[in-house]
Short mmCIF file of C-alpha atoms and ligand atoms in Angstrom, two decimals:
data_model
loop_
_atom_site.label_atom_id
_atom_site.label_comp_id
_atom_site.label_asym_id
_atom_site.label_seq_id
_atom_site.Cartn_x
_atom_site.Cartn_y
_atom_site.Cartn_z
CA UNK A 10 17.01 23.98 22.95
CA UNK A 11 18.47 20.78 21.01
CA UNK A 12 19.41 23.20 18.16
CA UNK A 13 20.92 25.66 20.51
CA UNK A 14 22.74 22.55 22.01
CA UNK A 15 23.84 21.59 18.34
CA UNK A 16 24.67 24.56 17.38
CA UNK A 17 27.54 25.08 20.68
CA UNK A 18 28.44 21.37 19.73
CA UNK A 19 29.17 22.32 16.18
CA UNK A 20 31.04 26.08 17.21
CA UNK A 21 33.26 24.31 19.28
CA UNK A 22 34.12 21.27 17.03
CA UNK A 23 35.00 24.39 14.45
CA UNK A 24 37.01 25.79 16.55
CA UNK A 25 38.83 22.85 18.11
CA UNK A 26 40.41 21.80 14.49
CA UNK A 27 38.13 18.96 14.14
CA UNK A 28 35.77 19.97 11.71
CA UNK A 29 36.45 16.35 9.76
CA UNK A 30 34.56 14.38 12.50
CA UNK A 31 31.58 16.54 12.54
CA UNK A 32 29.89 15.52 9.22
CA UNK A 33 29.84 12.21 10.05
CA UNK A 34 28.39 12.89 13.33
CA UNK A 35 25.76 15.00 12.25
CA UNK A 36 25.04 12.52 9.09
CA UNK A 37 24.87 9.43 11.67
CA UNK A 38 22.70 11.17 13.62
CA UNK A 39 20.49 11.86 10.22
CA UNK A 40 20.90 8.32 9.18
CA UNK A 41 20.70 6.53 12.04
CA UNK A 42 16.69 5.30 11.77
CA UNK A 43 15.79 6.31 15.22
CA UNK A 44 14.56 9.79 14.36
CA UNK A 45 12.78 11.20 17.69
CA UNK A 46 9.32 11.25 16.14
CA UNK A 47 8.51 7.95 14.30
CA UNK A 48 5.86 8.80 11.03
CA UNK A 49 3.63 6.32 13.06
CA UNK A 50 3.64 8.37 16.35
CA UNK A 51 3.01 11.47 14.19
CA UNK A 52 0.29 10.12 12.34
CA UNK A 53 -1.52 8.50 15.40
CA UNK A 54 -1.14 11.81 16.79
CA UNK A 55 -3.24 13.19 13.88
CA UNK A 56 -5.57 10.39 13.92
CA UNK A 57 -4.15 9.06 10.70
CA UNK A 58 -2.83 5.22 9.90
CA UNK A 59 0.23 4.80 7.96
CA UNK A 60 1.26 1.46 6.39
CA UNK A 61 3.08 -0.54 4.72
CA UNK A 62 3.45 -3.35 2.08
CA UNK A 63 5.17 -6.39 4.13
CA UNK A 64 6.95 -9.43 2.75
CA UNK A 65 7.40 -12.65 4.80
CA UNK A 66 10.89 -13.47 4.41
CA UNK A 67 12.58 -10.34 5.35
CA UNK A 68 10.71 -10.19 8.23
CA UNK A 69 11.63 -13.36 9.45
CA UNK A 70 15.26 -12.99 8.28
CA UNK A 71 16.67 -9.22 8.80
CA UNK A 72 15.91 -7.94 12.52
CA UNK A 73 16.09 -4.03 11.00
CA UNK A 74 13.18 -4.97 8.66
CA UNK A 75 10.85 -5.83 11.64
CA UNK A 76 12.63 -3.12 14.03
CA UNK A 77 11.69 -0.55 11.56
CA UNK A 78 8.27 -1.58 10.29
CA UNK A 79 7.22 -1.71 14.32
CA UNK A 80 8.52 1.54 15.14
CA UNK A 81 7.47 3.92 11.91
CA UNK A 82 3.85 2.05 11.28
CA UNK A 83 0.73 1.59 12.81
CA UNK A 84 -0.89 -0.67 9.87
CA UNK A 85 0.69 -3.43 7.37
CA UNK A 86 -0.50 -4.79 4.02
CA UNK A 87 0.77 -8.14 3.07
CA UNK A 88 2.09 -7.41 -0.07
CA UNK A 89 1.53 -11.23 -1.38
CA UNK A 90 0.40 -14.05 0.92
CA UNK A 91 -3.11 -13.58 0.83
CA UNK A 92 -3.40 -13.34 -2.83
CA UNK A 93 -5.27 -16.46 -4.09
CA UNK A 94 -2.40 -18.53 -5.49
CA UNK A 95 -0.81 -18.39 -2.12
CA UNK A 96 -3.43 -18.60 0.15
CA UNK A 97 -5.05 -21.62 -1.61
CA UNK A 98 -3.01 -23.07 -3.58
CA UNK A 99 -4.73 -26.18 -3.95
CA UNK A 100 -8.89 -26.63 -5.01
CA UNK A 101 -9.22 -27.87 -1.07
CA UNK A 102 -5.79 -26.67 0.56
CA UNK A 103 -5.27 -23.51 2.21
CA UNK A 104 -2.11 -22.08 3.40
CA UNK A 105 -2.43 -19.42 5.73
CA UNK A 106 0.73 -20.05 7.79
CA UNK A 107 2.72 -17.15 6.05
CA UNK A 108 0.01 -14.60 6.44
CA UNK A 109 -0.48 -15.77 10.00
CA UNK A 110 2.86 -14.65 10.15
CA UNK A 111 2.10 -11.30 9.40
CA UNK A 112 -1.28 -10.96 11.14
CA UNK A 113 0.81 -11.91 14.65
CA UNK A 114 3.46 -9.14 14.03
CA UNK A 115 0.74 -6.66 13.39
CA UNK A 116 -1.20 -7.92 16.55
CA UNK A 117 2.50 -8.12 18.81
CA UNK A 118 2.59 -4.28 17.65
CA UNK A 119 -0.88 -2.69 17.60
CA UNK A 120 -1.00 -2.29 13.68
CA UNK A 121 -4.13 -2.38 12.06
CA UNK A 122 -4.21 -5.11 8.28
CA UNK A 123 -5.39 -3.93 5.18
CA UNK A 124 -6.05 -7.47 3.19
CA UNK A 125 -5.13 -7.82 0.00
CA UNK A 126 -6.34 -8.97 -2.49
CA UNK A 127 -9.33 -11.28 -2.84
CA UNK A 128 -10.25 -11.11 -6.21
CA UNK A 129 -7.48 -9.92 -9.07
CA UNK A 130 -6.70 -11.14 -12.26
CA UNK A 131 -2.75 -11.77 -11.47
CA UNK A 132 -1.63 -14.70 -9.00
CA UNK A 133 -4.83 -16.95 -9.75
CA UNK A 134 -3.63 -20.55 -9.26
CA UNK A 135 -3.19 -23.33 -11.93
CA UNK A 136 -6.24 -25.73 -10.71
CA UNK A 137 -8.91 -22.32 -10.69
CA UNK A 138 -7.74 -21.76 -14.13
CA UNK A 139 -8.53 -25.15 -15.40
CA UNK A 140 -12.07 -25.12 -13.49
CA UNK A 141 -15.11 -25.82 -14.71
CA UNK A 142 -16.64 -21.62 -15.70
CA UNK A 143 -19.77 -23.32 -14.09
CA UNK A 144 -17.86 -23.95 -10.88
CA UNK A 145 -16.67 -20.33 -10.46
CA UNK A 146 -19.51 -18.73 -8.44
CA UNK A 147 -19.18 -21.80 -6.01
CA UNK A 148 -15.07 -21.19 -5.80
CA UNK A 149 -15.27 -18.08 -5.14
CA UNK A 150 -17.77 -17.83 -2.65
CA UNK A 151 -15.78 -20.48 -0.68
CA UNK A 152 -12.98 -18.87 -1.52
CA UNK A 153 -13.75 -15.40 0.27
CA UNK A 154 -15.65 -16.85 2.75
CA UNK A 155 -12.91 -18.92 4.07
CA UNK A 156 -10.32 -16.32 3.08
CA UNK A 157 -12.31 -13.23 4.87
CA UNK A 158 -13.56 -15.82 7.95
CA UNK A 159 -10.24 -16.98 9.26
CA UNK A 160 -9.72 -13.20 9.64
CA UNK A 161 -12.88 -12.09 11.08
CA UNK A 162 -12.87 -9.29 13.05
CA UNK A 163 -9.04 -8.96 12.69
CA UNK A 164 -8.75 -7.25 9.66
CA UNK A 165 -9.62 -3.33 9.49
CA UNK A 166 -9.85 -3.23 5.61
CA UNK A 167 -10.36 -5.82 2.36
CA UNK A 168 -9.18 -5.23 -1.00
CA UNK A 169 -12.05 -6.88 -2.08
CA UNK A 170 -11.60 -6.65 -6.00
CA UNK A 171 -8.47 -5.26 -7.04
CA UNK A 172 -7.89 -4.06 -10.69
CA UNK A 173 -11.02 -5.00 -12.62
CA UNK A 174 -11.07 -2.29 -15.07
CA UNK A 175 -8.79 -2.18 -17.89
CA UNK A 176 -6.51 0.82 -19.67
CA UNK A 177 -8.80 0.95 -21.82
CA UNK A 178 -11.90 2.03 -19.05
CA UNK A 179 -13.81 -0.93 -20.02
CA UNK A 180 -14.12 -4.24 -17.62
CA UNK A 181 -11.22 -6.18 -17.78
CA UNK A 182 -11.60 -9.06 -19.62
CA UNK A 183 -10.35 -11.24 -16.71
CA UNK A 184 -11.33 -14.84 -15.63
CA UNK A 185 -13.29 -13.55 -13.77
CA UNK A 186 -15.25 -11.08 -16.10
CA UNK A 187 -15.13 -14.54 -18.48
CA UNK A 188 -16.73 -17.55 -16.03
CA UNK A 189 -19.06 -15.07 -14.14
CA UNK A 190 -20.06 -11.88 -15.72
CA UNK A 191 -20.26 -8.14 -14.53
CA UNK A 192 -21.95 -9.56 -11.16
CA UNK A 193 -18.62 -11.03 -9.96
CA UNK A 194 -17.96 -8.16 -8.67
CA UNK A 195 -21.09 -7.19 -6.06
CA UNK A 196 -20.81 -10.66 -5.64
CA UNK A 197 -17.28 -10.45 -4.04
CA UNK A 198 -18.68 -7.59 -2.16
CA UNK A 199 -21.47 -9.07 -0.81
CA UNK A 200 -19.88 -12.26 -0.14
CA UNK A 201 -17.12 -10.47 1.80
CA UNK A 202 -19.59 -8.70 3.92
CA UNK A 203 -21.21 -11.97 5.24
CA UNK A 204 -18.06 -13.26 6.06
CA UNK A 205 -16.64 -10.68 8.06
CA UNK A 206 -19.13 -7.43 8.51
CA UNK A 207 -16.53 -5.66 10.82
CA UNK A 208 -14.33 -5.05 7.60
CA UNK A 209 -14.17 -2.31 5.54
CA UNK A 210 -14.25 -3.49 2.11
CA UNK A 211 -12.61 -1.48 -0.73
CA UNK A 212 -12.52 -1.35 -4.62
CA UNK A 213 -8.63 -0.97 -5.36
CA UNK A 214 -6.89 0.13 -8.71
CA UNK A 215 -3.69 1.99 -10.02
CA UNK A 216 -3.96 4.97 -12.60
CA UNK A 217 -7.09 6.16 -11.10
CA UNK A 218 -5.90 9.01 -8.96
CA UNK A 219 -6.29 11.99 -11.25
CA UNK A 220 -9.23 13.25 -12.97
CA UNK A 221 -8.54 11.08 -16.18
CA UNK A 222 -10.99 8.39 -18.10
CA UNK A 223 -9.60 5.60 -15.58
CA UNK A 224 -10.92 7.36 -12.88
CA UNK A 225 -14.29 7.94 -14.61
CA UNK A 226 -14.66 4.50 -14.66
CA UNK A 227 -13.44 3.83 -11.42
CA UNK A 228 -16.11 6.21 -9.94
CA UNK A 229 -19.17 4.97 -12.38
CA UNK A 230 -18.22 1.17 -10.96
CA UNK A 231 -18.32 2.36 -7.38
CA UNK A 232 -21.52 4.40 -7.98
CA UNK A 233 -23.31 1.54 -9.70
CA UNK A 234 -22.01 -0.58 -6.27
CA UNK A 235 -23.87 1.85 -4.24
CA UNK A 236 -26.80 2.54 -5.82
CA UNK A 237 -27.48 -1.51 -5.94
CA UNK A 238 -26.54 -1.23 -2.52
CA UNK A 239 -23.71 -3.61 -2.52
CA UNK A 240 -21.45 -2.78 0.61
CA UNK A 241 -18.87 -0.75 -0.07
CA UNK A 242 -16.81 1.29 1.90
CA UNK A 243 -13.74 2.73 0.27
CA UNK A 244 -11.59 3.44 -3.06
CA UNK A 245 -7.88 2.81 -3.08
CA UNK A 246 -5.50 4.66 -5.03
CA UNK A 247 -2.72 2.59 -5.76
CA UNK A 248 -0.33 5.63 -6.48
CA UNK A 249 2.80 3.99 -8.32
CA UNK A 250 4.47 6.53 -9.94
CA UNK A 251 7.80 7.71 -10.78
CA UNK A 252 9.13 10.82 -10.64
CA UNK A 253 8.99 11.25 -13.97
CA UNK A 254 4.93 11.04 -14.08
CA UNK A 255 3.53 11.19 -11.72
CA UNK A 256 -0.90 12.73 -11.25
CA UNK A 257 -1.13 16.42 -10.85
CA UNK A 258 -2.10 17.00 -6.90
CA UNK A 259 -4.83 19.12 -7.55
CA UNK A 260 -6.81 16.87 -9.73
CA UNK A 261 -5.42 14.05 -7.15
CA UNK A 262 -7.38 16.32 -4.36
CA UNK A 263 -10.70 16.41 -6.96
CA UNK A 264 -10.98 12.96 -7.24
CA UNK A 265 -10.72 12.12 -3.61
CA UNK A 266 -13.16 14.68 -3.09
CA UNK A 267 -15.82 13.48 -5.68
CA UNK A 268 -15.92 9.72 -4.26
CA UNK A 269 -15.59 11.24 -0.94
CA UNK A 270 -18.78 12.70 -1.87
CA UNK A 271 -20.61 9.65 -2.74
CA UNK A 272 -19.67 8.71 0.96
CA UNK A 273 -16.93 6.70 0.61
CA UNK A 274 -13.60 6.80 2.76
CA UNK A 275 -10.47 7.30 0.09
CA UNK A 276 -6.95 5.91 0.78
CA UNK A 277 -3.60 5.53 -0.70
CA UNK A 278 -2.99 2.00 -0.99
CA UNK A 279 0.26 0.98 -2.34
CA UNK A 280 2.44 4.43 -2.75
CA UNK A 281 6.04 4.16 -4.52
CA UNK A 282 7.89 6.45 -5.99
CA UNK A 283 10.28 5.00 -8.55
CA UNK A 284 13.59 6.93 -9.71
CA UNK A 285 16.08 5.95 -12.23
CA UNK A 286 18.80 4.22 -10.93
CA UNK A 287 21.68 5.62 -10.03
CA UNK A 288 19.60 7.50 -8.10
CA UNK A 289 21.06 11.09 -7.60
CA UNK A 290 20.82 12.84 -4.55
CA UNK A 291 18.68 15.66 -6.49
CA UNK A 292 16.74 13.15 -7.36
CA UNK A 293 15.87 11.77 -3.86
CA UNK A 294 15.11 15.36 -2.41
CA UNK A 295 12.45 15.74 -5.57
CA UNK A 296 11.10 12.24 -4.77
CA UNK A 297 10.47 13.62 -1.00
CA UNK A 298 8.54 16.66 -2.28
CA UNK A 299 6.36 13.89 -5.07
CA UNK A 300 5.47 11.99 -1.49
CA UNK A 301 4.51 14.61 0.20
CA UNK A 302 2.26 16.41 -2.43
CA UNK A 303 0.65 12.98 -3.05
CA UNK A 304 -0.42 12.55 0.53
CA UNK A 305 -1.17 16.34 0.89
CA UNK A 306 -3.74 16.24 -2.18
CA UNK A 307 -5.49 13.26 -0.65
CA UNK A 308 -6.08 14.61 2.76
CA UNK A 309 -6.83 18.07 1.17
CA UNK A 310 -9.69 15.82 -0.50
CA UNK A 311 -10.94 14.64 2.83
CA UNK A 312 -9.36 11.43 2.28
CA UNK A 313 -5.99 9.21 3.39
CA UNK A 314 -7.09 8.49 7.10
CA UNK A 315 -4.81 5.55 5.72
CA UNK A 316 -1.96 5.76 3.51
CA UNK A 317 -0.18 2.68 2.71
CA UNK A 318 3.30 2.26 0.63
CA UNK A 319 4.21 -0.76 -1.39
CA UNK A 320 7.27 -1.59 0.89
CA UNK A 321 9.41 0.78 2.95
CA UNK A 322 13.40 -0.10 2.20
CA UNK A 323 14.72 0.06 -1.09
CA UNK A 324 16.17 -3.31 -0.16
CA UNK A 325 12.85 -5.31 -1.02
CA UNK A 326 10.89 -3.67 -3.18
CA UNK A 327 8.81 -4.80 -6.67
CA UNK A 328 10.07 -2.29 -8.72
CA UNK A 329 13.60 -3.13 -9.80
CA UNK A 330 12.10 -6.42 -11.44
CA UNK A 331 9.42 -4.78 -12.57
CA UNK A 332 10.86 -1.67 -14.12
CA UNK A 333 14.53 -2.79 -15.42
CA UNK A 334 16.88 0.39 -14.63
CA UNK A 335 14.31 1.74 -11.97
CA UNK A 336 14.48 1.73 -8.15
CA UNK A 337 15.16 3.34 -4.80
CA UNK A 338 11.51 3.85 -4.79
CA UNK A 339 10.39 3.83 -0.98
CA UNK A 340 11.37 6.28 2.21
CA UNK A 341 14.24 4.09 3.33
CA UNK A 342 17.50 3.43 1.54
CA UNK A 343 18.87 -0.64 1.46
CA UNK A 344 20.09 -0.16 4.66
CA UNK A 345 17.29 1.39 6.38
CA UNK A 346 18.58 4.71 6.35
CA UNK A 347 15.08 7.56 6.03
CA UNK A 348 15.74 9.48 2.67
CA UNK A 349 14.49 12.69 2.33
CA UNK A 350 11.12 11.01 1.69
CA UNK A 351 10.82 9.92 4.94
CA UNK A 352 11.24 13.68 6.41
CA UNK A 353 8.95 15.20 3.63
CA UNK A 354 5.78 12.44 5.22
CA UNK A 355 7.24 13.20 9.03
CA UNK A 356 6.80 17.19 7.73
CA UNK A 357 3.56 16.76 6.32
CA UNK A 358 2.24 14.34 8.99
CA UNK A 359 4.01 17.32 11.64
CA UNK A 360 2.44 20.37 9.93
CA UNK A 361 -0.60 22.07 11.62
CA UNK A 362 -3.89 21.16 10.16
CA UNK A 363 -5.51 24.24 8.25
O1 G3I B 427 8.55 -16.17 -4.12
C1 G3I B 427 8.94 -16.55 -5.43
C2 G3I B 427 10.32 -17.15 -5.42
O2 G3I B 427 10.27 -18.35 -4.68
C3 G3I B 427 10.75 -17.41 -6.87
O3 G3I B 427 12.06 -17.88 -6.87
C4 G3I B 427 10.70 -16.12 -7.68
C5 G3I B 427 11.04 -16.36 -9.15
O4 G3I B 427 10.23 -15.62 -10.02
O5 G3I B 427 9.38 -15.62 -7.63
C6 G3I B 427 8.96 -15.30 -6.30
O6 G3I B 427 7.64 -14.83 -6.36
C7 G3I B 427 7.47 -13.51 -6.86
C8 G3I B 427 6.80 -12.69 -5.79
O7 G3I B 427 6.49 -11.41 -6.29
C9 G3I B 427 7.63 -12.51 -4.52
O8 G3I B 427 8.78 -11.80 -4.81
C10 G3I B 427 6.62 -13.58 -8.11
O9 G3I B 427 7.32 -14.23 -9.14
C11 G3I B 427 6.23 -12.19 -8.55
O10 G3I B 427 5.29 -12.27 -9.61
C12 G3I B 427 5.60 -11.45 -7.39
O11 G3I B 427 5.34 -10.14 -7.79
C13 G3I B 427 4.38 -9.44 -7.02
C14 G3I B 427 3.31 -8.91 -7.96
O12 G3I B 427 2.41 -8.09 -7.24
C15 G3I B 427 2.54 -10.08 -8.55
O13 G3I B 427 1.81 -9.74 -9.58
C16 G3I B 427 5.08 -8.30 -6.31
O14 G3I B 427 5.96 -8.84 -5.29
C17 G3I B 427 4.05 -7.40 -5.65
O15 G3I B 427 4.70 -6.25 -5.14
C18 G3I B 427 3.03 -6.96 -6.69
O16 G3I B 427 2.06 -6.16 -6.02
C19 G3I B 427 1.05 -5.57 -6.84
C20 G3I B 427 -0.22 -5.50 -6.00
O17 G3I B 427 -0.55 -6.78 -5.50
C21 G3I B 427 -1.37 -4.93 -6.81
N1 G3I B 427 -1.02 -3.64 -7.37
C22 G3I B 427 0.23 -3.60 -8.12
C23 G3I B 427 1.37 -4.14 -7.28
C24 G3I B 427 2.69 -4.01 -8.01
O18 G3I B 427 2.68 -4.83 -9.15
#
């Protein structure tokens, strides 16, 4: 009927002489971020989460950031104030304030948090480095057990170690892997657990989505955590990838399916699709298709009951200081317009389940 309405609209702008104003009519009404179905209404409907990677200061700064995140997600990830250097910053100081923040906002608008991260070898403050190696097990286990306590039964999933095997496919040779040994890692796990035994608790890592030696490794670690029974309850595929490489769906679809197998939930944890800046329009219509296949190989592999991007507006994202001469990454433009990513998900997440 809207079409139909659209359509009259349209013939009779034509025919009235005023073509000129109806493009930017019909683009406002493209671009105007209030599209009728919101990806999180679509998802819900499907029994699916979709999230996002949140920052602090935009939230507290630029009403669309919050407007949007509330109305097209039904989970957040704080994309850095839980990490260790931030969250404890000091051998006996804690700062949870800014992730506080977040865990209100997500509360205010029924979102479920996926942690992150409480074990990685990146953001590990100044005093833990110059520790004692003896010391270690001790930090740690206070470290998660505060960490994962003051968020007891509020947080649906941990990214309990994130990033522990190398390009290579051997253990990284982090701090970690140096002070404490292979065992750091059920450790984590098990230390997690006590702390919080509502949480889900996930082993998270990036170039492990196809069926390459990465994700070998990835799946022999997670196999070894369940046969010594350490509690684990999900992989996370980081997913960021450009649209210049990005994994090959299929073998996307085989690798969910394998650790689905060992009876482990699968999820897409920090999705980004990076394009060479100036972006061209082609360019953002083949991103949208990238997204969509992505998502579509996961849930073909009985996984992504959560899928989670690493940001939503090209305005604050990671990868223009990351990747110099790369950007416009996520599903909204810098002024939170949906790019044809955005429809690709609300297609995906709108198409009948086979
Ligand atoms: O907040 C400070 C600011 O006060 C200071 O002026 C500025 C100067 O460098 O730095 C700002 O902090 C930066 C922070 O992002 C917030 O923007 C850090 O330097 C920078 O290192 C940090 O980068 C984060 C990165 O992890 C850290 O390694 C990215 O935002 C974050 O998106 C990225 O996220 C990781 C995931 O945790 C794990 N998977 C990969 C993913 C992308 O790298």
């Amino acid at each position: 009927m809207l079409s139909l309405a659209l359509l009259a609209c349209l013939i009779f702008i034509l025919l009235s002489g005023r073509a000129t104003v109806a493009q930017p009519v019909l683009a406002a009404h493209r671009a105007s971020g209030s599209p009728s179905r919101s990806l999180r209404t679509l998802a819900a409907d499907r029994g699916l989460f979709i999230g996002a990677a949140v920052a602090v200061k935009p939230l507290q700064e630029e009403p669309a950031y919050g407007a949007t995140l509330a109305r097209e997600f039904n989970m957040l990830t704080p994309e850095n104030v839980m990490k260790f250097s931030l969250i404890h910053p000091g051998r006996d100081r804690y700062n949870f304030a800014p992730a506080d923040t977040l865990m209100a906002f997500a509360r205010t608008h029924a979102m479920q948090v996926r942690g992150h991260t409480l074990v990685w070898h990146r953001q590990i403050p100044n005093w833990l480095k110059s520790a004692a190696a003896d010391d270690f097990p001790t930090l740690l286990q206070n470290h998660i057990t505060t960490v994962v306590g003051h968020y007891r039964g509020q947080i649906a999933a941990w990214d309990v170690v994130n990033e522990a095997i190398a390009d290579d496919t051997s253990l990284r040779n982090s701090l970690w892997l140096q002070t404490m040994g292979a065992n750091y890692i059920d450790l984590a796990f098990r230390w997690a657990h006590a702390a919080d035994p509502s949480a889900r608790l996930y082993y998270n890592d990036y170039s492990a989505e196809d069926m390459g030696a990465k994700a070998d490794a990835v799946y022999a670690l997670v196999q070894g955590l369940l046969q010594r029974n350490v509690p684990i309850h999900g992989v996370g595929l980081q997913m960021h990838v450009s649209l210049d490489w990005f994994p090959n769906p299929s073998e996307v679809a085989a690798n969910v399916r394998r650790l689905v197998n060992l009876g482990l939930a699968v999820d897409i944890t920090e999705l980004d699709v990076r394009l060479q800046e100036p972006a061209l329009a082609s360019d953002r219509v083949l991103q949208g298709r990238v997204y969509r296949q992505l998502v579509a190989a996961c849930l073909e592999g009985g996984g992504c009951q959560a899928t989670a991007l690493w940001g939503f507006t090209d305005r604050h994202s990671w990868v223009p200081a990351f990747f110099p001469g790369w950007g416009s990454a996520l599903i909204f433009d810098q002024d939170y317009r949906p790019k044809p990513a955005y429809y690709s998900l609300q297609g995906l997440f709108t198409q009948k389940s086979s």
